[in-house]
mmCIF file of C-alpha atoms in Angstrom:
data_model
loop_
_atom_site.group_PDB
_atom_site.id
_atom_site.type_symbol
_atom_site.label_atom_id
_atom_site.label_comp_id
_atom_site.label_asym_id
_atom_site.label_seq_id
_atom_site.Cartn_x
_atom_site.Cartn_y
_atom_site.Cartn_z
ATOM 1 C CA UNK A 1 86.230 95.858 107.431
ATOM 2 C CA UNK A 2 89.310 97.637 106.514
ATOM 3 C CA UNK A 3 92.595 96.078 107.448
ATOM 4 C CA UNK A 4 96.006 98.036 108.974
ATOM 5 C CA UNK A 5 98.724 96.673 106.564
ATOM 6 C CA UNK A 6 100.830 93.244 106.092
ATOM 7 C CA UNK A 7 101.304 91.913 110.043
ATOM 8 C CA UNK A 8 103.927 89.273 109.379
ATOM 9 C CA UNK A 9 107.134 91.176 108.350
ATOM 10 C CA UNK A 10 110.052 89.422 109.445
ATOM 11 C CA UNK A 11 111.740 85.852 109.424
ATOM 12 C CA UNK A 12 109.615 82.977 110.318
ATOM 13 C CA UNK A 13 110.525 79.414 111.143
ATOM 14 C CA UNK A 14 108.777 76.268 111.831
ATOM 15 C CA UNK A 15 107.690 72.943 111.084
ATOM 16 C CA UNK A 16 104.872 71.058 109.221
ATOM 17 C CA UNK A 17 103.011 68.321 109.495
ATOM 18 C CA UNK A 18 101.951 66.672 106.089
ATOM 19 C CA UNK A 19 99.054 64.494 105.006
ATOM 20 C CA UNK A 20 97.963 62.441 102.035
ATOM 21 C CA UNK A 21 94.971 63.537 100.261
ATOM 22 C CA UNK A 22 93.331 60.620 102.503
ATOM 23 C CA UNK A 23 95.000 61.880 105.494
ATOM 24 C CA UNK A 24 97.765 59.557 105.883
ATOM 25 C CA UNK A 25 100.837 61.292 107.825
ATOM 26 C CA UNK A 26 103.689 61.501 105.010
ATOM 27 C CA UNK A 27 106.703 63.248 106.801
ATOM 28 C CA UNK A 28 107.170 66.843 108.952
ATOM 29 C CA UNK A 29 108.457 69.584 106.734
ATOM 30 C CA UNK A 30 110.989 72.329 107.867
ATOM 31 C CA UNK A 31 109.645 75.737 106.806
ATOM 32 C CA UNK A 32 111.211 79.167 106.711
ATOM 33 C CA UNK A 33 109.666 82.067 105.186
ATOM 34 C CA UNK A 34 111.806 85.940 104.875
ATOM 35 C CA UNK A 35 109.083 88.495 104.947
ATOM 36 C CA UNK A 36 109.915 92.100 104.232
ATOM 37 C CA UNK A 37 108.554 94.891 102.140
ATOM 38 C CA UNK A 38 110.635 96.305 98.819
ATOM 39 C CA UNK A 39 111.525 99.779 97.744
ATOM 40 C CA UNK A 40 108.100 99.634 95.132
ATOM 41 C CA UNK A 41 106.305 99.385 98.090
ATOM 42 C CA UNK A 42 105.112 95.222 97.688
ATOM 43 C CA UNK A 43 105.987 92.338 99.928
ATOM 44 C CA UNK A 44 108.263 90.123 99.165
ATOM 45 C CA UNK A 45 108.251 86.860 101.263
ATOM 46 C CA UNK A 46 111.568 84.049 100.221
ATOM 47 C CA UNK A 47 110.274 80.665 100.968
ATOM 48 C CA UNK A 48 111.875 77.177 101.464
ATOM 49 C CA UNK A 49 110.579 74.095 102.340
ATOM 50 C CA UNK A 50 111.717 70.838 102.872
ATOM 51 C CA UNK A 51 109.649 67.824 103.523
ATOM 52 C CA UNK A 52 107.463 65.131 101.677
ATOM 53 C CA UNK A 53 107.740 67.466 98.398
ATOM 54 C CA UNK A 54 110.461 70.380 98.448
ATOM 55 C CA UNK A 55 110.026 74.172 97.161
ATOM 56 C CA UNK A 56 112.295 77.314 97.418
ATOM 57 C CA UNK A 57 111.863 80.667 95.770
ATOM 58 C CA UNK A 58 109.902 83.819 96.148
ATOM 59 C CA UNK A 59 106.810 85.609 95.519
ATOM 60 C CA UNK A 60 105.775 89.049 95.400
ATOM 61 C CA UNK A 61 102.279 90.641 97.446
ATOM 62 C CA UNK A 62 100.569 94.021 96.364
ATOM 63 C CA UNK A 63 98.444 94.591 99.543
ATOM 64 C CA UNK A 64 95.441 96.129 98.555
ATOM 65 C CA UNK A 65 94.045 96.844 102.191
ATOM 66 C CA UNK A 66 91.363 94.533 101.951
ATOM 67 C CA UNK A 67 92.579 91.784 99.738
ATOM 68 C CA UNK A 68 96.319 91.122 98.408
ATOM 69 C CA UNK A 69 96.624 90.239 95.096
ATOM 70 C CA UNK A 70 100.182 87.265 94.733
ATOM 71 C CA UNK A 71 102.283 88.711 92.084
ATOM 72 C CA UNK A 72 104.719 85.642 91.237
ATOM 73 C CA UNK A 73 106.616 84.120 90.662
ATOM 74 C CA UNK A 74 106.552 81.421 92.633
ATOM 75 C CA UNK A 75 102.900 82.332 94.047
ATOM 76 C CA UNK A 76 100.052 83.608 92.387
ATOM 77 C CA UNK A 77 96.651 84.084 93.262
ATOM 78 C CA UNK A 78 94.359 86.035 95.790
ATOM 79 C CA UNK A 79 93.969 86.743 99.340
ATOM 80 C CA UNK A 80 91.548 88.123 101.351
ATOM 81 C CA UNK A 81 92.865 90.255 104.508
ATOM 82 C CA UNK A 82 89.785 89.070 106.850
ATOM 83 C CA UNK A 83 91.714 90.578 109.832
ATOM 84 C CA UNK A 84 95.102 92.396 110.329
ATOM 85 C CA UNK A 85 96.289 89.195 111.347
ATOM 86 C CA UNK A 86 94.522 86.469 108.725
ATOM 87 C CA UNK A 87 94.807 85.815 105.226
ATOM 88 C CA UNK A 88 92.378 83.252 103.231
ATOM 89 C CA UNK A 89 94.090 82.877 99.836
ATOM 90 C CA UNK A 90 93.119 80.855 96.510
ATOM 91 C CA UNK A 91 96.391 80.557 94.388
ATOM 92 C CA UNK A 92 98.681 78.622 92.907
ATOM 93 C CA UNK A 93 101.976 77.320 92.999
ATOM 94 C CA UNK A 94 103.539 77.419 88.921
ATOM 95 C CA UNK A 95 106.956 75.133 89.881
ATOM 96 C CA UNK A 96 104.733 72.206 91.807
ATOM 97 C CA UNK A 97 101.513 72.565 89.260
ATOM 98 C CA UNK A 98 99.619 72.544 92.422
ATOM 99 C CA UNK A 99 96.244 75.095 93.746
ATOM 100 C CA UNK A 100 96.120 76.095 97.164
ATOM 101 C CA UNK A 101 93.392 76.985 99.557
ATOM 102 C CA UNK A 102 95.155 78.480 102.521
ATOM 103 C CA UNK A 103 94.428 80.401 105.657
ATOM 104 C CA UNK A 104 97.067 81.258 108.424
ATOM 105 C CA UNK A 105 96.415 82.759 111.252
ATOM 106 C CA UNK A 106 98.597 85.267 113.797
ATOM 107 C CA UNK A 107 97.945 84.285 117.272
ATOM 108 C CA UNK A 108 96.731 86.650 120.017
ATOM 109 C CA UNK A 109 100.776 86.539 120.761
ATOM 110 C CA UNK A 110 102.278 88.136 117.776
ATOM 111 C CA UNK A 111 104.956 85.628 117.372
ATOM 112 C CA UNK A 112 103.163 82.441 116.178
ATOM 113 C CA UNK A 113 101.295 81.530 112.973
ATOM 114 C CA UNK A 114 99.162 78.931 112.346
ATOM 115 C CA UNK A 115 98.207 77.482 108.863
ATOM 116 C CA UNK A 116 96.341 75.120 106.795
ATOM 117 C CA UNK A 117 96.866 74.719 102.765
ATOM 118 C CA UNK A 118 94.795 72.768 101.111
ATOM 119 C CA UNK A 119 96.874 71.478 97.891
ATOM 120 C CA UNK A 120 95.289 70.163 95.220
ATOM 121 C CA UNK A 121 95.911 69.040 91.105
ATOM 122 C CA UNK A 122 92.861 69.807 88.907
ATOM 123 C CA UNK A 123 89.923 68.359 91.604
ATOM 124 C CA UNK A 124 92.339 65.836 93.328
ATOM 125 C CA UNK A 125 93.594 66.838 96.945
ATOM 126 C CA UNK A 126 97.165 65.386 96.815
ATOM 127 C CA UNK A 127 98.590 67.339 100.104
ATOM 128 C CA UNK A 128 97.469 68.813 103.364
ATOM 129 C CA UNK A 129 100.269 70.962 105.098
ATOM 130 C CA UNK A 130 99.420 71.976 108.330
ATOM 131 C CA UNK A 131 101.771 74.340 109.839
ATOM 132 C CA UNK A 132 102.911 76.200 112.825
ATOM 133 C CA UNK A 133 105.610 79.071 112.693
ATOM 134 C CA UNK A 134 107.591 81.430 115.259
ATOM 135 C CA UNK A 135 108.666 84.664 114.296
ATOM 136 C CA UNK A 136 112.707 84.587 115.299
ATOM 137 C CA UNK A 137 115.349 86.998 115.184
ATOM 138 C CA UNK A 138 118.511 87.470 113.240
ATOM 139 C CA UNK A 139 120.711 86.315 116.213
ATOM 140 C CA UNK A 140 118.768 83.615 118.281
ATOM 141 C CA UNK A 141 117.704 79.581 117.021
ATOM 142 C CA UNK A 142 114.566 79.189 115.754
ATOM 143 C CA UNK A 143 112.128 78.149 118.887
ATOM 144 C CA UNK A 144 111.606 74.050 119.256
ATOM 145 C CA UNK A 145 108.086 72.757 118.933
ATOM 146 C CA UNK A 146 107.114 69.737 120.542
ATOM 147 C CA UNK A 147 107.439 67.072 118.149
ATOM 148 C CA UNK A 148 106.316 63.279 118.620
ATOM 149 C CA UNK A 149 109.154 61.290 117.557
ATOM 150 C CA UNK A 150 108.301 59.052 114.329
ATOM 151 C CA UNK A 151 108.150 58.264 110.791
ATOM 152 C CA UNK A 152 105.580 57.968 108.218
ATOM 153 C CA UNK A 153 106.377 54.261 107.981
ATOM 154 C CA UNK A 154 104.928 53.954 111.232
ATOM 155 C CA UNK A 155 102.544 56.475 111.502
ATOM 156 C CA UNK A 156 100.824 56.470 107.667
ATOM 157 C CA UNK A 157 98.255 54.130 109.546
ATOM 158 C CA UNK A 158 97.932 56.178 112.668
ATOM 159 C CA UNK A 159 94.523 58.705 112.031
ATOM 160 C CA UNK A 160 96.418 60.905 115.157
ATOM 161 C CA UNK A 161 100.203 60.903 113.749
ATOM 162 C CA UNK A 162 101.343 59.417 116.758
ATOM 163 C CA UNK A 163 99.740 61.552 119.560
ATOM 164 C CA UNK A 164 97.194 58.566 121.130
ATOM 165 C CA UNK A 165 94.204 60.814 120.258
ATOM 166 C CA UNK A 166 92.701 62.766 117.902
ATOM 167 C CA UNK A 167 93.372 66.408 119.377
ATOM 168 C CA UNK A 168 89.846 67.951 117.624
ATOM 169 C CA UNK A 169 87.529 65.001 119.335
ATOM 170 C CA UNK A 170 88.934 65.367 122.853
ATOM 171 C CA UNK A 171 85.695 65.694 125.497
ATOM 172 C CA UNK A 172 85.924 68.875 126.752
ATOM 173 C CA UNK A 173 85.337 72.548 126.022
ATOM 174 C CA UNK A 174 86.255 75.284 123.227
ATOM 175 C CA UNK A 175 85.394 78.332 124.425
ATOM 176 C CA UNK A 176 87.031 81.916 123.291
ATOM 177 C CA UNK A 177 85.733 85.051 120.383
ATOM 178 C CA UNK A 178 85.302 85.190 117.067
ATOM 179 C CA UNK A 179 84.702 88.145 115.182
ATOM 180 C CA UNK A 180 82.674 88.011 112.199
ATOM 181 C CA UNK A 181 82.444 90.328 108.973
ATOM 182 C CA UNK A 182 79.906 90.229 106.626
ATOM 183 C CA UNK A 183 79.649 89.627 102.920
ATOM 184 C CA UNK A 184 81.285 92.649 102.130
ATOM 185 C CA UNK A 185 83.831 92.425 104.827
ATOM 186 C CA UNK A 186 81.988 94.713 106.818
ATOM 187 C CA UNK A 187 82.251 95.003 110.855
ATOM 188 C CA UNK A 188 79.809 92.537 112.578
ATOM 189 C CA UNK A 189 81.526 92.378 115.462
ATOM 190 C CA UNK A 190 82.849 89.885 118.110
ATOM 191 C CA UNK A 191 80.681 87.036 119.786
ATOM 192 C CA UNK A 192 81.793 84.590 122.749
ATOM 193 C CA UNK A 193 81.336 81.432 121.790
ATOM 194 C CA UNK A 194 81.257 77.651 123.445
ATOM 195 C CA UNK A 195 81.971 74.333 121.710
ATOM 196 C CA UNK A 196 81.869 71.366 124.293
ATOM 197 C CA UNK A 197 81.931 68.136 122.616
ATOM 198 C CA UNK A 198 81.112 65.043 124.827
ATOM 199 C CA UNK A 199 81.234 61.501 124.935
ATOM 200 C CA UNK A 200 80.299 59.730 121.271
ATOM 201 C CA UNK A 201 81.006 62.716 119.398
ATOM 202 C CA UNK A 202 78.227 64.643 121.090
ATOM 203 C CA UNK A 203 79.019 68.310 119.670
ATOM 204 C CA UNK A 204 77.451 71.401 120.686
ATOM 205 C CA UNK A 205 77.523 75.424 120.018
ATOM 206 C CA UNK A 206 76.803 78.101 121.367
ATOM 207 C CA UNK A 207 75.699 80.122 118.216
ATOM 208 C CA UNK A 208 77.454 82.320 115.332
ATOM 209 C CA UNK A 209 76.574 85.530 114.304
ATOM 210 C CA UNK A 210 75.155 84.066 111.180
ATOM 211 C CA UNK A 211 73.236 81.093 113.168
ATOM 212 C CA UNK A 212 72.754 82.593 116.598
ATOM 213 C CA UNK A 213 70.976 79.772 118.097
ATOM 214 C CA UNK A 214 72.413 77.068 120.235
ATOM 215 C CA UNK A 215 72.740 73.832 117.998
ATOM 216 C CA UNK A 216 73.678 70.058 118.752
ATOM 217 C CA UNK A 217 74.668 67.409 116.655
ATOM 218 C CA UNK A 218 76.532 63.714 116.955
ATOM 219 C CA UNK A 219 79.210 62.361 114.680
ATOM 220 C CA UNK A 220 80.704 59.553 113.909
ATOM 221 C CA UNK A 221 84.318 59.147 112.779
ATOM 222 C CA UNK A 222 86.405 56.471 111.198
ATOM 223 C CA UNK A 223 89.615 58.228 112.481
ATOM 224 C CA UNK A 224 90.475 59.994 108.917
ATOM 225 C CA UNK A 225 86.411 61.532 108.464
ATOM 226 C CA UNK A 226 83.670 62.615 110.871
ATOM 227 C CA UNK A 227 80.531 62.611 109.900
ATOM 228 C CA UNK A 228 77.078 63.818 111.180
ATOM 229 C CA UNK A 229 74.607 60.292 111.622
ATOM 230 C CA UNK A 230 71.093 62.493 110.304
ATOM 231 C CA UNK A 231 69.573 64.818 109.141
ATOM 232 C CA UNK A 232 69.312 67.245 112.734
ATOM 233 C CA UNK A 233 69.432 70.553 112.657
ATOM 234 C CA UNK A 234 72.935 70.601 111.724
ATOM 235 C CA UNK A 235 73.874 68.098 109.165
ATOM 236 C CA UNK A 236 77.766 67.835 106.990
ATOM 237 C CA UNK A 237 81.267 66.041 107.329
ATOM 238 C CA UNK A 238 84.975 66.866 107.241
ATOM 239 C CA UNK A 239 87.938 65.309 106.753
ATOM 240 C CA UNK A 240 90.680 65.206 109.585
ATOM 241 C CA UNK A 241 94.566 65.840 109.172
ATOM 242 C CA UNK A 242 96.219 63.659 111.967
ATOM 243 C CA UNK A 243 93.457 65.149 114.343
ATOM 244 C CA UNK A 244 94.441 68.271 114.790
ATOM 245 C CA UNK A 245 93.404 70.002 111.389
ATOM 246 C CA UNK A 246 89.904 69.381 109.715
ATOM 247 C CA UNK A 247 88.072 70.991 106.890
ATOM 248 C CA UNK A 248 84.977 70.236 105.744
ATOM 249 C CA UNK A 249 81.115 71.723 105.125
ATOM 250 C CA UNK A 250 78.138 71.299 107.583
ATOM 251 C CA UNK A 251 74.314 72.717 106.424
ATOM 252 C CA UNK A 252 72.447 74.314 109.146
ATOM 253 C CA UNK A 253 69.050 73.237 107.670
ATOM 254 C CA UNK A 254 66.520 75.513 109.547
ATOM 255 C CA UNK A 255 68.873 78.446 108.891
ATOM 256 C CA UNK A 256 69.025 77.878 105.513
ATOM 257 C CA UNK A 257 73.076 78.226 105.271
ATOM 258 C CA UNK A 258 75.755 76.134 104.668
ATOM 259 C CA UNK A 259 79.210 76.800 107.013
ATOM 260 C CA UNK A 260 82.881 75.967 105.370
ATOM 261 C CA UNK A 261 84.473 74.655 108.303
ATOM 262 C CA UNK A 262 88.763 74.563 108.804
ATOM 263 C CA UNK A 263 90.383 74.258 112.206
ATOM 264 C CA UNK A 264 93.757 74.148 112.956
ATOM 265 C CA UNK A 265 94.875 73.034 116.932
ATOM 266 C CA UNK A 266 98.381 74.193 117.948
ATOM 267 C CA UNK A 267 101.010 71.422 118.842
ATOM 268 C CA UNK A 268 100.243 71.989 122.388
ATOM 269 C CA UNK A 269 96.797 71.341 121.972
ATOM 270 C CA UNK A 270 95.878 73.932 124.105
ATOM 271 C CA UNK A 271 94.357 76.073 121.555
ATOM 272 C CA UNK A 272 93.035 76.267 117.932
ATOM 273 C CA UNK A 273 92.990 78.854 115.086
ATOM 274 C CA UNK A 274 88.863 78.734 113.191
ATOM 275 C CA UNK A 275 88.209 80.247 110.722
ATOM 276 C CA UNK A 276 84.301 80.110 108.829
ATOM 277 C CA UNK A 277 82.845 80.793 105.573
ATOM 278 C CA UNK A 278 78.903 81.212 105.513
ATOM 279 C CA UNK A 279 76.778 81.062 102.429
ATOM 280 C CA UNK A 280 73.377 80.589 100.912
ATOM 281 C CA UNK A 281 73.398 78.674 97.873
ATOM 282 C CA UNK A 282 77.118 79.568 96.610
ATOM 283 C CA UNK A 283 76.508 83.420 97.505
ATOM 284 C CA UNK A 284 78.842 84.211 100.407
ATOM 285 C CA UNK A 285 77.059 86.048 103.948
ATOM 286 C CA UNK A 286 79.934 85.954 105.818
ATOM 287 C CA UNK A 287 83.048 84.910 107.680
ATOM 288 C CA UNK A 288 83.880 84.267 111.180
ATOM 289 C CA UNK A 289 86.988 83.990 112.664
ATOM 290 C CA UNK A 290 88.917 83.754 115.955
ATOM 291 C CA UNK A 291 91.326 81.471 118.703
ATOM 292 C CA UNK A 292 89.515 79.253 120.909
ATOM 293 C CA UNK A 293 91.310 77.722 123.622
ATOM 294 C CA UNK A 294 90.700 74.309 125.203
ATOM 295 C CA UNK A 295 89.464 73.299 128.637
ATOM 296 C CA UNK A 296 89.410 69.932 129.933
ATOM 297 C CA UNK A 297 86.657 68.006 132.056
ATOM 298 C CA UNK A 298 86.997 68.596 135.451
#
């Protein structure tokens, strides 16, 4: 697949929500990000946040259609242009001594972002940073998101950050597209897809284009992990960020492939950005990606 060129040029604002490595809630972060391309032809994006740890500076892209390589030097690293409008990068962040797996994600909209970084030292996850931006304009206020009023001294205990439930486990219905690409980022095409999960953690799927048959599964969770109970068709675990960001892997045993699962559910609940990694063994098949909204029981 061959992408059309850097998507987010512009100023960006919005806020974070921040986890523990364990997944306790540690504080919302205010984040701004200045994207706009230089007379050498790069991107330069100027960053500043300001939360449970604080970082300002700015970082250079070379977008190489398919990939972008993050030139410093605040940022550097690797990212993979799945889609005009997603990035999955592997980098690193010099001034916090900290690696990041990251994806963010344009929605169908234009104007909003969704994101999930992964921040770890050496093997050690010390941060998850799961984040929601508008694109805003030189003259208006940034747009408010709906926040639920707290602190971490209240909610570092709380597996859903204050919001009564854990926005990923709610009965009900994911349904929506993803498109998929294969290993060499070639054009597999979109599939509709349905996710219903049910009472006790009953999941099930409609397919992928990597494991196209319909596939059910139950899952326990403790509130910070869920966690398949045997060895069914589909067996794996993830960890949860406040309930509305997981990541994690799941094995779908009679297909032979393993799935690298992140989700990220938009403060309104009412949809979430997916994106998948496929493999057998370590050697990458595929990726799927898309926005699923949510419907509710009747």
């Amino acid at each position: 697949m061959t992408t059309s060129g850097f998507q987010g040029f512009g100023r960006w604002a919005g806020t974070a929500e921040v986890f523990s490595g364990e997944g306790a809630f540690l504080g919302n972060g205010a984040d701004t990000r200045f994207v706009r391309q230089v007379e050498d032809g790069r991107t330069r994006i100027d960053v500043s946040f300001v939360g449970p740890f604080k970082h300002s500076g700015h970082y250079f892209i070379s977008d190489r259609g398919d990939h972008r390589l993050y030139q410093g030097p605040c940022n550097v690293g690797y990212a993979e242009a799945l889609a005009p409008g997603l990035v999955d990068a592997n980098a690193y962040w010099p001034d916090l001594g900290m690696s990041q797996r990251f994806f963010l994600m344009n929605l169908p909209d234009g104007q909003t972002q969704l994101s999930l970084a992964l921040m770890s030292r050496g093997e050690r996850l010390l941060y998850v940073v799961v984040g929601q931006n508008d694109r805003v304009s030189d003259e208006g206020p940034a747009p408010s998101p709906s926040l639920v009023s707290g602190s971490s001294y209240d909610f570092a205990g709380d597996p859903a950050a204050g919001r009564g439930s854990l926005l990923l486990h709610r009965p009900g219905v994911w349904t929506g597209t993803l498109a998929a690409v294969g290993a060499d980022r070639s054009d597999l095409g979109a599939l509709a897809v349905e996710e219903s999960i049910g009472r006790d953690l009953a999941m099930a799927t409609s397919g992928s284009r990597f494991d196209p048959h319909p596939r059910a599964w139950t899952m326990r969770c403790n509130g910070w992990e869920a966690y398949t109970v045997s060895s069914t068709a589909v067996a794996g675990s993830y960890s949860l960020s406040g309930g509305r960001a997981s990541s994690g892997h799941f094995h779908h045993l009679e297909a032979g492939l393993r799935v690298w699962r992140r989700e990220v559910v938009a403060h309104d609940g009412a949809q979430k950005a997916v994106v998948r990694v496929w493999y057998r063994g370590n050697a990458r098949v595929g990726a799927e990606f898309g926005v699923l909204r949510f419907l509710a029981p009747d």
